[in-house]
Amino acid sequence: MTLQIPFDNSYAALPDGFFARVKPEPVRAPSLIAFNEALARDLGIDGLDDPDLAALFAGNALPDGAAPLAQLYAGHQFGQYNPQLGDGRAILLGETIGTDGIRRDIQLKGSGRTPFSRMGDGRAWLGPVLREYVVSEAMHALGVPTTRALAAVRTGETVVRERPLPGAVLTRVAQSHLRVGTFQIFAARGDIPALQTLFDYAVARHYPDATEPAAFLDAVMRRQAALVAQWMSLGFIHGVMNTDNCSISGETIDYGPCAFMDSYHPETVYSSIDRFGRYSYAAQADIIVWNMAQLATALLSLMPDPEAAIEPFTAQVHAMPNLIRAEWLRRFGAKIGLSDPTPDDATLIAELLTLMQTDEADFTNTFRGLVDGTARDQFTETAGFDDWHARWQSRISGEEDPKGLMSAANPVLIPRNHRIEEMIAAAVAGDDAPFHRLMAAYATPFADDPAYADLRRPPAPEEVVQATFCGT
């Protein structure tokens, strides 16, 4: 094996109660679908021409220095606390320190059963693997903090979900896989020494200046506020914002029933199991506050007087909506060409969104249309838009470069649901060309490339994807 990953593992040095040591289960006939060479170079990986890449990223072979393990955590799932979850189909190979000096996990997803698999088979099928590969890399190109995709491999085996489907393994990269649920499990068990160890580890790895629980909570909340506001500015819906899917590092993690909106509506839901809209587009701003309240509750156990800390911790969490509103205004202000938007501009933005909702205007194409002058085409009732447009033009008249600001804030392309589904259907049939075309297009989502003009088109009525499935 010529591939060399410069592992510098730290999580594996924590007490055994934080994880289970487990190796990936080999697969029958691994074949490489994609390998992210640019990311591999950033991670300091050598030997990129290794002919055994498929075997390595399927879990059939372990690179030197790997310390494979499945992490333990708990979490609130749709508001209900599950006291033990953990990596049921993912195995952390180890960590690297990249060329930028940042430590990152390398994790196989779909690599077989672990002690936390419960009734699951530990495997993944091809569709969710390719969805996460495409969407996570598109999110990175859009400038969103996110896990990354390093490799995707067919296993040559079949997994059974609603029907037999081709199996696959995803290799993903993250600044860490520490979650709100990682803190919850030790707090709920009353294992304060383990909780303190986890806290010290998370501080050292992510927030070295936040050495006290209150400062740590504030740092995590600020990253999460910025992240969710950025999601919303792109019409992105995570779909399953359980506390076990909420990363301490502030990255987007666990792309299950994720989707980008086509027609704008604040109550849009894509997850097939989100029957009450808990994780709808607009609800994301409230749910991240709820998730941070769960983190605050876990951190109380580390305070010298937990009862006395309830009031200041509660005040911190109650201040978070203002953080989100400020980030939301900054992001959406840029989308309409305002470098320093005021609270009054929030009304102007809200008026446009109301018009879009009423007329079922396409979210991405309307905002990009403000750049190229085609936004009016998204409306059938144009009088309301014309009135808004006149007031908007007056507002941006004093801006130095509103078009440049909007061009950088409003992508031409997003991974539209119907295109993702087309790509998955083709890949299941053995054709990976649509996957590679989407990867090429979404690498430069702000570029107006005529070669990808068809990818700007919203779905026809018969192409609309009503729901995505939560799980792999």
Short mmCIF file of C-alpha atoms in Angstrom, two decimals:
data_model
loop_
_atom_site.label_atom_id
_atom_site.label_comp_id
_atom_site.label_asym_id
_atom_site.label_seq_id
_atom_site.Cartn_x
_atom_site.Cartn_y
_atom_site.Cartn_z
CA MET A 1 0.00 0.00 0.00
CA THR A 2 1.50 3.32 -1.07
CA LEU A 3 -1.17 5.61 0.39
CA GLN A 4 0.16 7.30 3.51
CA ILE A 5 -2.17 9.12 5.90
CA PRO A 6 -0.28 11.10 8.56
CA PHE A 7 -2.44 10.08 11.51
CA ASP A 8 -2.06 12.04 14.73
CA ASN A 9 -4.83 10.53 16.82
CA SER A 10 -6.10 12.17 19.99
CA TYR A 11 -9.66 10.91 20.50
CA ALA A 12 -8.43 7.33 20.64
CA ALA A 13 -6.30 8.33 23.63
CA LEU A 14 -9.39 9.20 25.68
CA PRO A 15 -10.77 6.62 28.14
CA ASP A 16 -12.40 3.58 26.59
CA GLY A 17 -15.83 4.68 27.82
CA PHE A 18 -15.92 7.31 25.09
CA PHE A 19 -15.98 4.78 22.26
CA ALA A 20 -15.77 1.16 21.21
CA ARG A 21 -12.71 -0.04 19.37
CA VAL A 22 -13.93 -1.79 16.24
CA LYS A 23 -12.60 -2.47 12.76
CA PRO A 24 -14.51 -2.02 9.50
CA GLU A 25 -16.08 -5.13 8.04
CA PRO A 26 -14.56 -6.05 4.64
CA VAL A 27 -16.81 -6.01 1.57
CA ARG A 28 -16.97 -8.36 -1.37
CA ALA A 29 -15.88 -6.29 -4.37
CA PRO A 30 -14.98 -2.64 -3.67
CA SER A 31 -14.81 -0.28 -6.63
CA LEU A 32 -13.99 3.40 -6.46
CA ILE A 33 -16.63 5.91 -7.54
CA ALA A 34 -14.85 9.10 -6.52
CA PHE A 35 -11.75 10.23 -4.67
CA ASN A 36 -11.26 13.85 -3.66
CA GLU A 37 -7.59 14.35 -4.50
CA ALA A 38 -7.58 18.08 -3.67
CA LEU A 39 -8.92 17.40 -0.18
CA ALA A 40 -6.48 14.51 0.26
CA ARG A 41 -3.57 16.85 -0.49
CA ASP A 42 -4.92 19.38 2.02
CA LEU A 43 -4.95 16.59 4.60
CA GLY A 44 -1.31 15.82 3.89
CA ILE A 45 -2.07 12.40 2.39
CA ASP A 46 0.63 10.93 0.14
CA GLY A 47 0.48 8.16 -2.45
CA LEU A 48 -2.68 9.35 -4.17
CA ASP A 49 -2.05 7.03 -7.13
CA ASP A 50 -2.36 3.93 -4.91
CA PRO A 51 -4.22 1.26 -6.95
CA ASP A 52 -5.79 -0.06 -3.74
CA LEU A 53 -7.76 3.10 -2.90
CA ALA A 54 -11.06 1.28 -3.27
CA ALA A 55 -10.07 -1.42 -0.78
CA LEU A 56 -8.80 1.12 1.71
CA PHE A 57 -11.86 3.37 1.58
CA ALA A 58 -14.20 0.39 1.71
CA GLY A 59 -12.60 -0.74 4.95
CA ASN A 60 -10.97 -3.86 3.51
CA ALA A 61 -7.53 -2.57 4.46
CA LEU A 62 -6.42 -0.26 7.24
CA PRO A 63 -3.76 2.39 6.61
CA ASP A 64 -0.79 2.46 8.93
CA GLY A 65 -1.47 4.45 12.06
CA ALA A 66 -5.25 4.10 11.99
CA ALA A 67 -7.00 3.65 15.34
CA PRO A 68 -10.50 2.59 14.28
CA LEU A 69 -13.33 3.20 16.72
CA ALA A 70 -17.04 3.98 16.95
CA GLN A 71 -17.92 7.01 19.05
CA LEU A 72 -20.48 6.96 21.86
CA TYR A 73 -23.16 9.63 22.21
CA ALA A 74 -26.82 10.13 23.04
CA GLY A 75 -29.32 12.65 21.72
CA HIS A 76 -32.77 14.10 21.44
CA GLN A 77 -34.41 12.71 18.30
CA PHE A 78 -37.47 14.73 17.29
CA GLY A 79 -37.60 15.99 20.87
CA GLN A 80 -37.42 12.56 22.54
CA TYR A 81 -34.28 11.71 24.47
CA ASN A 82 -32.52 8.50 23.48
CA PRO A 83 -30.04 7.65 26.25
CA GLN A 84 -27.58 5.81 24.01
CA LEU A 85 -26.96 6.16 20.31
CA GLY A 86 -23.39 6.12 19.01
CA ASP A 87 -21.89 5.36 15.61
CA GLY A 88 -24.01 2.48 14.40
CA ARG A 89 -22.66 2.46 10.85
CA ALA A 90 -19.63 4.73 11.03
CA ILE A 91 -16.05 4.08 12.10
CA LEU A 92 -13.49 6.79 12.82
CA LEU A 93 -10.20 5.73 11.26
CA GLY A 94 -8.25 8.49 12.97
CA GLU A 95 -7.23 12.11 12.73
CA THR A 96 -4.83 14.13 10.64
CA ILE A 97 -3.43 17.61 10.96
CA GLY A 98 -3.78 19.21 7.55
CA THR A 99 -1.59 21.65 5.71
CA ASP A 100 -3.62 24.45 7.31
CA GLY A 101 -2.74 23.20 10.80
CA ILE A 102 -6.31 22.09 11.58
CA ARG A 103 -6.97 18.66 13.04
CA ARG A 104 -9.64 16.64 11.21
CA ASP A 105 -11.32 13.26 11.57
CA ILE A 106 -11.39 10.73 8.75
CA GLN A 107 -14.44 8.52 9.11
CA LEU A 108 -15.93 5.64 7.12
CA LYS A 109 -19.73 5.66 6.91
CA GLY A 110 -21.48 2.41 5.99
CA SER A 111 -18.50 0.29 6.97
CA GLY A 112 -20.30 -2.38 8.98
CA ARG A 113 -21.80 -3.09 12.37
CA THR A 114 -20.49 -1.63 15.61
CA PRO A 115 -21.52 -2.22 19.23
CA PHE A 116 -23.89 0.74 18.77
CA SER A 117 -25.66 -0.62 15.70
CA ARG A 118 -28.62 -1.98 17.69
CA MET A 119 -30.81 -3.69 15.04
CA GLY A 120 -29.07 -2.07 12.07
CA ASP A 121 -26.78 -3.76 9.57
CA GLY A 122 -24.11 -1.04 9.74
CA ARG A 123 -24.22 -0.59 5.99
CA ALA A 124 -25.28 2.20 3.66
CA TRP A 125 -26.80 2.06 0.23
CA LEU A 126 -25.53 3.97 -2.76
CA GLY A 127 -28.13 6.76 -2.86
CA PRO A 128 -27.45 8.47 0.50
CA VAL A 129 -23.70 8.04 0.02
CA LEU A 130 -23.77 9.93 -3.28
CA ARG A 131 -26.26 12.49 -1.92
CA GLU A 132 -23.95 13.32 0.97
CA TYR A 133 -20.89 13.38 -1.28
CA VAL A 134 -22.49 15.82 -3.73
CA VAL A 135 -24.29 18.04 -1.22
CA SER A 136 -21.46 18.31 1.30
CA GLU A 137 -18.96 19.26 -1.40
CA ALA A 138 -21.46 21.73 -2.88
CA MET A 139 -21.92 23.25 0.57
CA HIS A 140 -18.15 23.63 0.87
CA ALA A 141 -18.03 25.40 -2.50
CA LEU A 142 -20.86 27.67 -1.30
CA GLY A 143 -18.69 28.66 1.66
CA VAL A 144 -20.69 26.82 4.32
CA PRO A 145 -18.84 25.13 7.21
CA THR A 146 -19.38 21.44 6.56
CA THR A 147 -18.04 17.94 6.71
CA ARG A 148 -16.27 17.03 3.48
CA ALA A 149 -16.34 13.98 1.22
CA LEU A 150 -13.02 12.24 0.63
CA ALA A 151 -14.12 9.08 -1.17
CA ALA A 152 -17.11 7.01 -2.26
CA VAL A 153 -16.85 3.28 -2.96
CA ARG A 154 -19.29 0.65 -4.19
CA THR A 155 -19.12 -2.47 -2.07
CA GLY A 156 -20.25 -5.02 -4.63
CA GLU A 157 -22.83 -6.14 -2.07
CA THR A 158 -26.56 -5.61 -1.67
CA VAL A 159 -28.24 -3.98 1.29
CA VAL A 160 -31.93 -4.32 1.98
CA ARG A 161 -34.03 -1.29 2.79
CA GLU A 162 -37.50 -1.08 1.25
CA ARG A 163 -35.96 -3.22 -1.49
CA PRO A 164 -32.53 -4.64 -2.35
CA LEU A 165 -30.12 -1.83 -3.22
CA PRO A 166 -26.43 -1.53 -4.08
CA GLY A 167 -24.19 -0.93 -1.09
CA ALA A 168 -21.60 1.82 -0.74
CA VAL A 169 -19.21 3.39 1.77
CA LEU A 170 -18.57 7.11 2.18
CA THR A 171 -15.36 8.51 3.62
CA ARG A 172 -16.02 11.87 5.20
CA VAL A 173 -13.83 14.42 6.92
CA ALA A 174 -14.77 16.72 9.79
CA GLN A 175 -13.03 19.02 12.24
CA SER A 176 -14.45 16.54 14.73
CA HIS A 177 -17.50 14.37 15.25
CA LEU A 178 -18.20 15.74 18.72
CA ARG A 179 -21.91 16.45 19.08
CA VAL A 180 -24.26 17.99 21.59
CA GLY A 181 -25.28 14.40 22.24
CA THR A 182 -21.70 13.52 23.20
CA PHE A 183 -22.03 15.89 26.15
CA GLN A 184 -25.55 14.76 26.92
CA ILE A 185 -24.72 11.12 27.48
CA PHE A 186 -22.16 11.73 30.22
CA ALA A 187 -24.25 14.44 31.88
CA ALA A 188 -27.32 12.19 31.88
CA ARG A 189 -25.31 9.36 33.42
CA GLY A 190 -23.96 11.67 36.10
CA ASP A 191 -20.43 10.76 35.02
CA ILE A 192 -18.88 14.12 35.85
CA PRO A 193 -15.23 13.01 35.48
CA ALA A 194 -15.96 11.82 31.92
CA LEU A 195 -17.91 15.00 31.17
CA GLN A 196 -15.00 17.11 32.41
CA THR A 197 -12.58 15.09 30.27
CA LEU A 198 -14.80 15.62 27.23
CA PHE A 199 -15.11 19.33 27.97
CA ASP A 200 -11.34 19.76 28.31
CA TYR A 201 -10.82 17.85 25.08
CA ALA A 202 -13.41 19.91 23.15
CA VAL A 203 -11.95 23.17 24.45
CA ALA A 204 -8.43 22.21 23.45
CA ARG A 205 -9.53 21.02 20.03
CA HIS A 206 -12.02 23.73 19.07
CA TYR A 207 -12.19 26.66 21.48
CA PRO A 208 -8.87 27.13 23.30
CA ASP A 209 -9.89 30.57 24.53
CA ALA A 210 -13.15 29.30 26.08
CA THR A 211 -11.86 27.50 29.14
CA GLU A 212 -15.00 27.90 31.27
CA PRO A 213 -18.38 26.29 30.50
CA ALA A 214 -20.16 29.63 30.02
CA ALA A 215 -17.54 30.84 27.55
CA PHE A 216 -17.62 27.50 25.76
CA LEU A 217 -21.41 27.64 25.46
CA ASP A 218 -21.21 31.16 24.07
CA ALA A 219 -18.59 30.14 21.49
CA VAL A 220 -20.62 27.15 20.30
CA MET A 221 -23.82 29.23 20.12
CA ARG A 222 -22.13 31.89 18.00
CA ARG A 223 -20.91 29.34 15.47
CA GLN A 224 -24.30 27.66 15.35
CA ALA A 225 -26.13 30.97 14.92
CA ALA A 226 -23.90 31.87 11.99
CA LEU A 227 -24.27 28.40 10.48
CA VAL A 228 -28.06 28.24 10.58
CA ALA A 229 -28.42 31.79 9.23
CA GLN A 230 -26.17 30.79 6.34
CA TRP A 231 -28.26 27.68 5.69
CA MET A 232 -31.38 29.80 5.52
CA SER A 233 -29.78 32.34 3.20
CA LEU A 234 -29.24 29.51 0.71
CA GLY A 235 -32.66 27.90 1.15
CA PHE A 236 -31.05 24.85 2.74
CA ILE A 237 -33.03 22.56 5.02
CA HIS A 238 -31.00 20.16 7.13
CA GLY A 239 -34.04 18.05 7.83
CA VAL A 240 -32.99 16.23 10.99
CA MET A 241 -31.53 18.68 13.52
CA ASN A 242 -31.48 16.20 16.39
CA THR A 243 -28.92 16.97 19.09
CA ASP A 244 -26.87 13.99 17.94
CA ASN A 245 -26.64 15.70 14.52
CA CYS A 246 -25.52 19.03 15.97
CA SER A 247 -21.74 19.41 15.76
CA ILE A 248 -19.80 21.23 18.48
CA SER A 249 -17.40 22.52 15.83
CA GLY A 250 -20.15 24.44 14.03
CA GLU A 251 -20.01 22.36 10.87
CA THR A 252 -22.95 20.96 8.92
CA ILE A 253 -22.99 17.26 9.69
CA ASP A 254 -25.11 14.21 8.82
CA TYR A 255 -26.77 14.87 5.47
CA GLY A 256 -29.83 12.65 5.75
CA PRO A 257 -33.11 14.12 4.47
CA CYS A 258 -31.42 17.39 3.54
CA ALA A 259 -32.65 19.48 0.62
CA PHE A 260 -32.57 22.92 -0.95
CA MET A 261 -35.90 24.63 -1.47
CA ASP A 262 -37.21 25.26 -4.94
CA SER A 263 -40.33 27.41 -4.46
CA TYR A 264 -40.06 29.50 -1.33
CA HIS A 265 -42.24 28.66 1.62
CA PRO A 266 -41.10 28.99 5.26
CA GLU A 267 -42.84 25.77 6.32
CA THR A 268 -41.13 23.60 3.71
CA VAL A 269 -40.25 20.11 4.95
CA TYR A 270 -38.55 17.31 3.02
CA SER A 271 -37.90 14.68 5.67
CA SER A 272 -40.29 11.78 5.20
CA ILE A 273 -40.59 11.33 8.98
CA ASP A 274 -40.98 15.00 9.99
CA ARG A 275 -44.77 14.94 10.08
CA PHE A 276 -45.20 18.04 12.24
CA GLY A 277 -42.60 20.35 10.71
CA ARG A 278 -40.24 20.33 13.67
CA TYR A 279 -37.28 20.75 11.32
CA SER A 280 -38.91 22.86 8.59
CA TYR A 281 -36.99 25.63 6.86
CA ALA A 282 -38.13 28.45 9.17
CA ALA A 283 -38.12 26.30 12.32
CA GLN A 284 -34.36 25.80 12.07
CA ALA A 285 -33.76 29.14 13.79
CA ASP A 286 -35.80 28.01 16.80
CA ILE A 287 -34.54 24.44 16.90
CA ILE A 288 -30.88 25.44 17.08
CA VAL A 289 -31.74 27.47 20.19
CA TRP A 290 -33.48 24.41 21.64
CA ASN A 291 -30.41 22.30 20.88
CA MET A 292 -28.13 24.82 22.57
CA ALA A 293 -30.41 24.72 25.63
CA GLN A 294 -29.71 20.97 25.80
CA LEU A 295 -25.97 21.66 25.62
CA ALA A 296 -26.33 24.26 28.37
CA THR A 297 -28.18 21.73 30.52
CA ALA A 298 -25.35 19.23 30.10
CA LEU A 299 -22.70 21.83 30.91
CA LEU A 300 -24.44 22.82 34.16
CA SER A 301 -23.03 19.67 35.73
CA LEU A 302 -19.53 21.12 35.40
CA MET A 303 -20.32 24.25 37.39
CA PRO A 304 -19.32 24.48 41.07
CA ASP A 305 -22.93 25.36 41.93
CA PRO A 306 -25.21 24.02 39.16
CA GLU A 307 -28.35 25.51 40.71
CA ALA A 308 -26.84 28.99 40.81
CA ALA A 309 -25.68 28.63 37.20
CA ILE A 310 -29.17 27.94 35.82
CA GLU A 311 -30.15 31.61 35.64
CA PRO A 312 -27.05 32.92 33.81
CA PHE A 313 -27.01 29.92 31.45
CA THR A 314 -30.69 30.49 30.69
CA ALA A 315 -29.97 34.15 29.97
CA GLN A 316 -27.23 33.09 27.53
CA VAL A 317 -29.57 30.77 25.64
CA HIS A 318 -32.35 33.37 25.61
CA ALA A 319 -29.95 35.82 23.97
CA MET A 320 -29.27 33.46 21.09
CA PRO A 321 -32.26 34.48 18.91
CA ASN A 322 -30.73 37.96 18.70
CA LEU A 323 -27.48 36.41 17.45
CA ILE A 324 -29.41 34.52 14.78
CA ARG A 325 -31.39 37.60 13.73
CA ALA A 326 -28.17 39.59 13.36
CA GLU A 327 -26.56 36.85 11.26
CA TRP A 328 -29.75 36.44 9.22
CA LEU A 329 -29.89 40.18 8.49
CA ARG A 330 -26.24 40.24 7.47
CA ARG A 331 -26.65 37.28 5.11
CA PHE A 332 -29.93 38.39 3.56
CA GLY A 333 -28.76 41.99 3.42
CA ALA A 334 -25.89 40.87 1.21
CA LYS A 335 -28.36 38.94 -0.95
CA ILE A 336 -30.11 42.23 -1.82
CA GLY A 337 -26.90 44.24 -2.13
CA LEU A 338 -26.65 45.88 1.30
CA SER A 339 -23.25 45.89 2.96
CA ASP A 340 -24.51 47.24 6.27
CA PRO A 341 -28.21 46.42 6.56
CA THR A 342 -30.28 48.03 9.30
CA PRO A 343 -33.27 46.62 11.21
CA ASP A 344 -35.51 48.58 8.82
CA ASP A 345 -34.01 46.58 5.95
CA ALA A 346 -35.28 43.41 7.57
CA THR A 347 -38.76 44.61 6.65
CA LEU A 348 -37.74 45.12 3.02
CA ILE A 349 -36.31 41.59 2.90
CA ALA A 350 -39.39 40.12 4.58
CA GLU A 351 -41.65 41.84 2.04
CA LEU A 352 -39.77 40.18 -0.82
CA LEU A 353 -40.02 36.81 0.87
CA THR A 354 -43.76 37.27 1.34
CA LEU A 355 -44.15 38.05 -2.35
CA MET A 356 -42.11 34.96 -3.18
CA GLN A 357 -44.22 32.77 -0.92
CA THR A 358 -47.48 34.09 -2.37
CA ASP A 359 -46.36 33.56 -5.95
CA GLU A 360 -44.39 30.34 -5.28
CA ALA A 361 -41.29 31.97 -6.72
CA ASP A 362 -38.09 29.95 -6.93
CA PHE A 363 -35.82 30.88 -4.00
CA THR A 364 -32.44 30.60 -5.72
CA ASN A 365 -33.45 32.02 -9.10
CA THR A 366 -35.28 34.99 -7.59
CA PHE A 367 -32.30 36.16 -5.58
CA ARG A 368 -29.85 35.47 -8.40
CA GLY A 369 -32.26 37.30 -10.69
CA LEU A 370 -31.62 40.47 -8.68
CA VAL A 371 -28.08 40.28 -10.02
CA ASP A 372 -28.86 39.68 -13.69
CA GLY A 373 -32.19 41.49 -13.93
CA THR A 374 -34.40 38.41 -14.32
CA ALA A 375 -36.02 38.28 -10.88
CA ARG A 376 -39.30 39.64 -12.24
CA ASP A 377 -39.59 36.53 -14.42
CA GLN A 378 -40.18 34.46 -11.27
CA PHE A 379 -43.52 36.19 -10.60
CA THR A 380 -46.85 35.85 -12.33
CA GLU A 381 -48.36 38.72 -10.33
CA THR A 382 -45.77 41.35 -11.16
CA ALA A 383 -47.35 44.49 -9.70
CA GLY A 384 -46.30 43.70 -6.15
CA PHE A 385 -42.79 42.84 -7.23
CA ASP A 386 -42.51 46.01 -9.32
CA ASP A 387 -43.44 48.11 -6.29
CA TRP A 388 -40.91 46.30 -4.14
CA HIS A 389 -38.27 46.57 -6.85
CA ALA A 390 -38.65 50.35 -7.06
CA ARG A 391 -38.21 50.74 -3.30
CA TRP A 392 -35.27 48.35 -3.33
CA GLN A 393 -33.55 50.28 -6.13
CA SER A 394 -33.92 53.45 -4.11
CA ARG A 395 -32.44 51.76 -1.05
CA ILE A 396 -29.31 50.43 -2.78
CA SER A 397 -28.65 53.60 -4.76
CA GLY A 398 -25.96 54.67 -2.32
CA GLU A 399 -24.21 51.30 -2.10
CA GLU A 400 -20.70 51.14 -3.53
CA ASP A 401 -20.97 47.78 -5.32
CA PRO A 402 -24.33 46.15 -4.71
CA LYS A 403 -24.07 43.88 -7.75
CA GLY A 404 -20.71 42.52 -6.65
CA LEU A 405 -22.06 41.88 -3.17
CA MET A 406 -25.11 40.09 -4.54
CA SER A 407 -23.05 38.04 -6.98
CA ALA A 408 -21.00 36.70 -4.08
CA ALA A 409 -24.07 35.98 -1.92
CA ASN A 410 -26.46 34.46 -4.46
CA PRO A 411 -25.40 31.23 -6.17
CA VAL A 412 -26.39 30.38 -9.71
CA LEU A 413 -26.53 26.68 -8.89
CA ILE A 414 -27.65 24.65 -5.90
CA PRO A 415 -28.00 20.87 -5.71
CA ARG A 416 -31.65 20.67 -6.71
CA ASN A 417 -33.54 17.69 -5.39
CA HIS A 418 -34.74 16.38 -8.73
CA ARG A 419 -31.22 16.48 -10.14
CA ILE A 420 -29.90 14.57 -7.13
CA GLU A 421 -32.60 11.95 -7.56
CA GLU A 422 -31.83 11.64 -11.29
CA MET A 423 -28.16 11.19 -10.45
CA ILE A 424 -28.90 8.50 -7.87
CA ALA A 425 -31.19 6.60 -10.25
CA ALA A 426 -28.48 6.65 -12.93
CA ALA A 427 -25.82 5.47 -10.48
CA VAL A 428 -28.00 2.59 -9.28
CA ALA A 429 -28.26 1.58 -12.94
CA GLY A 430 -24.47 1.71 -13.23
CA ASP A 431 -24.05 5.14 -14.86
CA ASP A 432 -21.87 7.52 -12.82
CA ALA A 433 -21.66 10.23 -15.49
CA PRO A 434 -24.47 12.36 -13.95
CA PHE A 435 -22.70 12.20 -10.58
CA HIS A 436 -19.45 13.47 -12.05
CA ARG A 437 -21.27 16.18 -14.02
CA LEU A 438 -22.98 17.46 -10.87
CA MET A 439 -19.67 17.44 -9.02
CA ALA A 440 -18.09 19.55 -11.77
CA ALA A 441 -21.00 21.99 -11.86
CA TYR A 442 -21.33 22.49 -8.12
CA ALA A 443 -17.60 23.09 -7.70
CA THR A 444 -18.22 26.67 -8.92
CA PRO A 445 -21.79 27.44 -7.84
CA PHE A 446 -21.52 31.21 -8.31
CA ALA A 447 -20.34 30.97 -11.93
CA ASP A 448 -22.91 31.40 -14.70
CA ASP A 449 -21.60 28.67 -16.98
CA PRO A 450 -23.80 28.06 -20.05
CA ALA A 451 -22.74 24.40 -20.00
CA TYR A 452 -24.81 23.96 -16.84
CA ALA A 453 -27.75 26.19 -17.72
CA ASP A 454 -30.11 23.22 -17.46
CA LEU A 455 -29.18 22.76 -13.81
CA ARG A 456 -30.66 26.18 -12.98
CA ARG A 457 -34.13 25.04 -13.99
CA PRO A 458 -36.58 24.31 -11.19
CA PRO A 459 -38.35 20.97 -11.38
CA ALA A 460 -41.36 20.50 -13.63
CA PRO A 461 -44.47 19.45 -11.67
CA GLU A 462 -43.83 15.79 -12.36
CA GLU A 463 -40.20 16.14 -11.18
CA VAL A 464 -40.90 17.68 -7.80
CA VAL A 465 -39.39 15.69 -4.93
CA GLN A 466 -41.88 15.79 -2.09
CA ALA A 467 -39.84 13.98 0.57
CA THR A 468 -36.43 12.53 1.21
CA PHE A 469 -35.80 9.55 3.46
CA CYS A 470 -34.06 9.98 6.81
CA GLY A 471 -31.30 7.41 6.91
CA THR A 472 -28.88 5.38 4.84
#
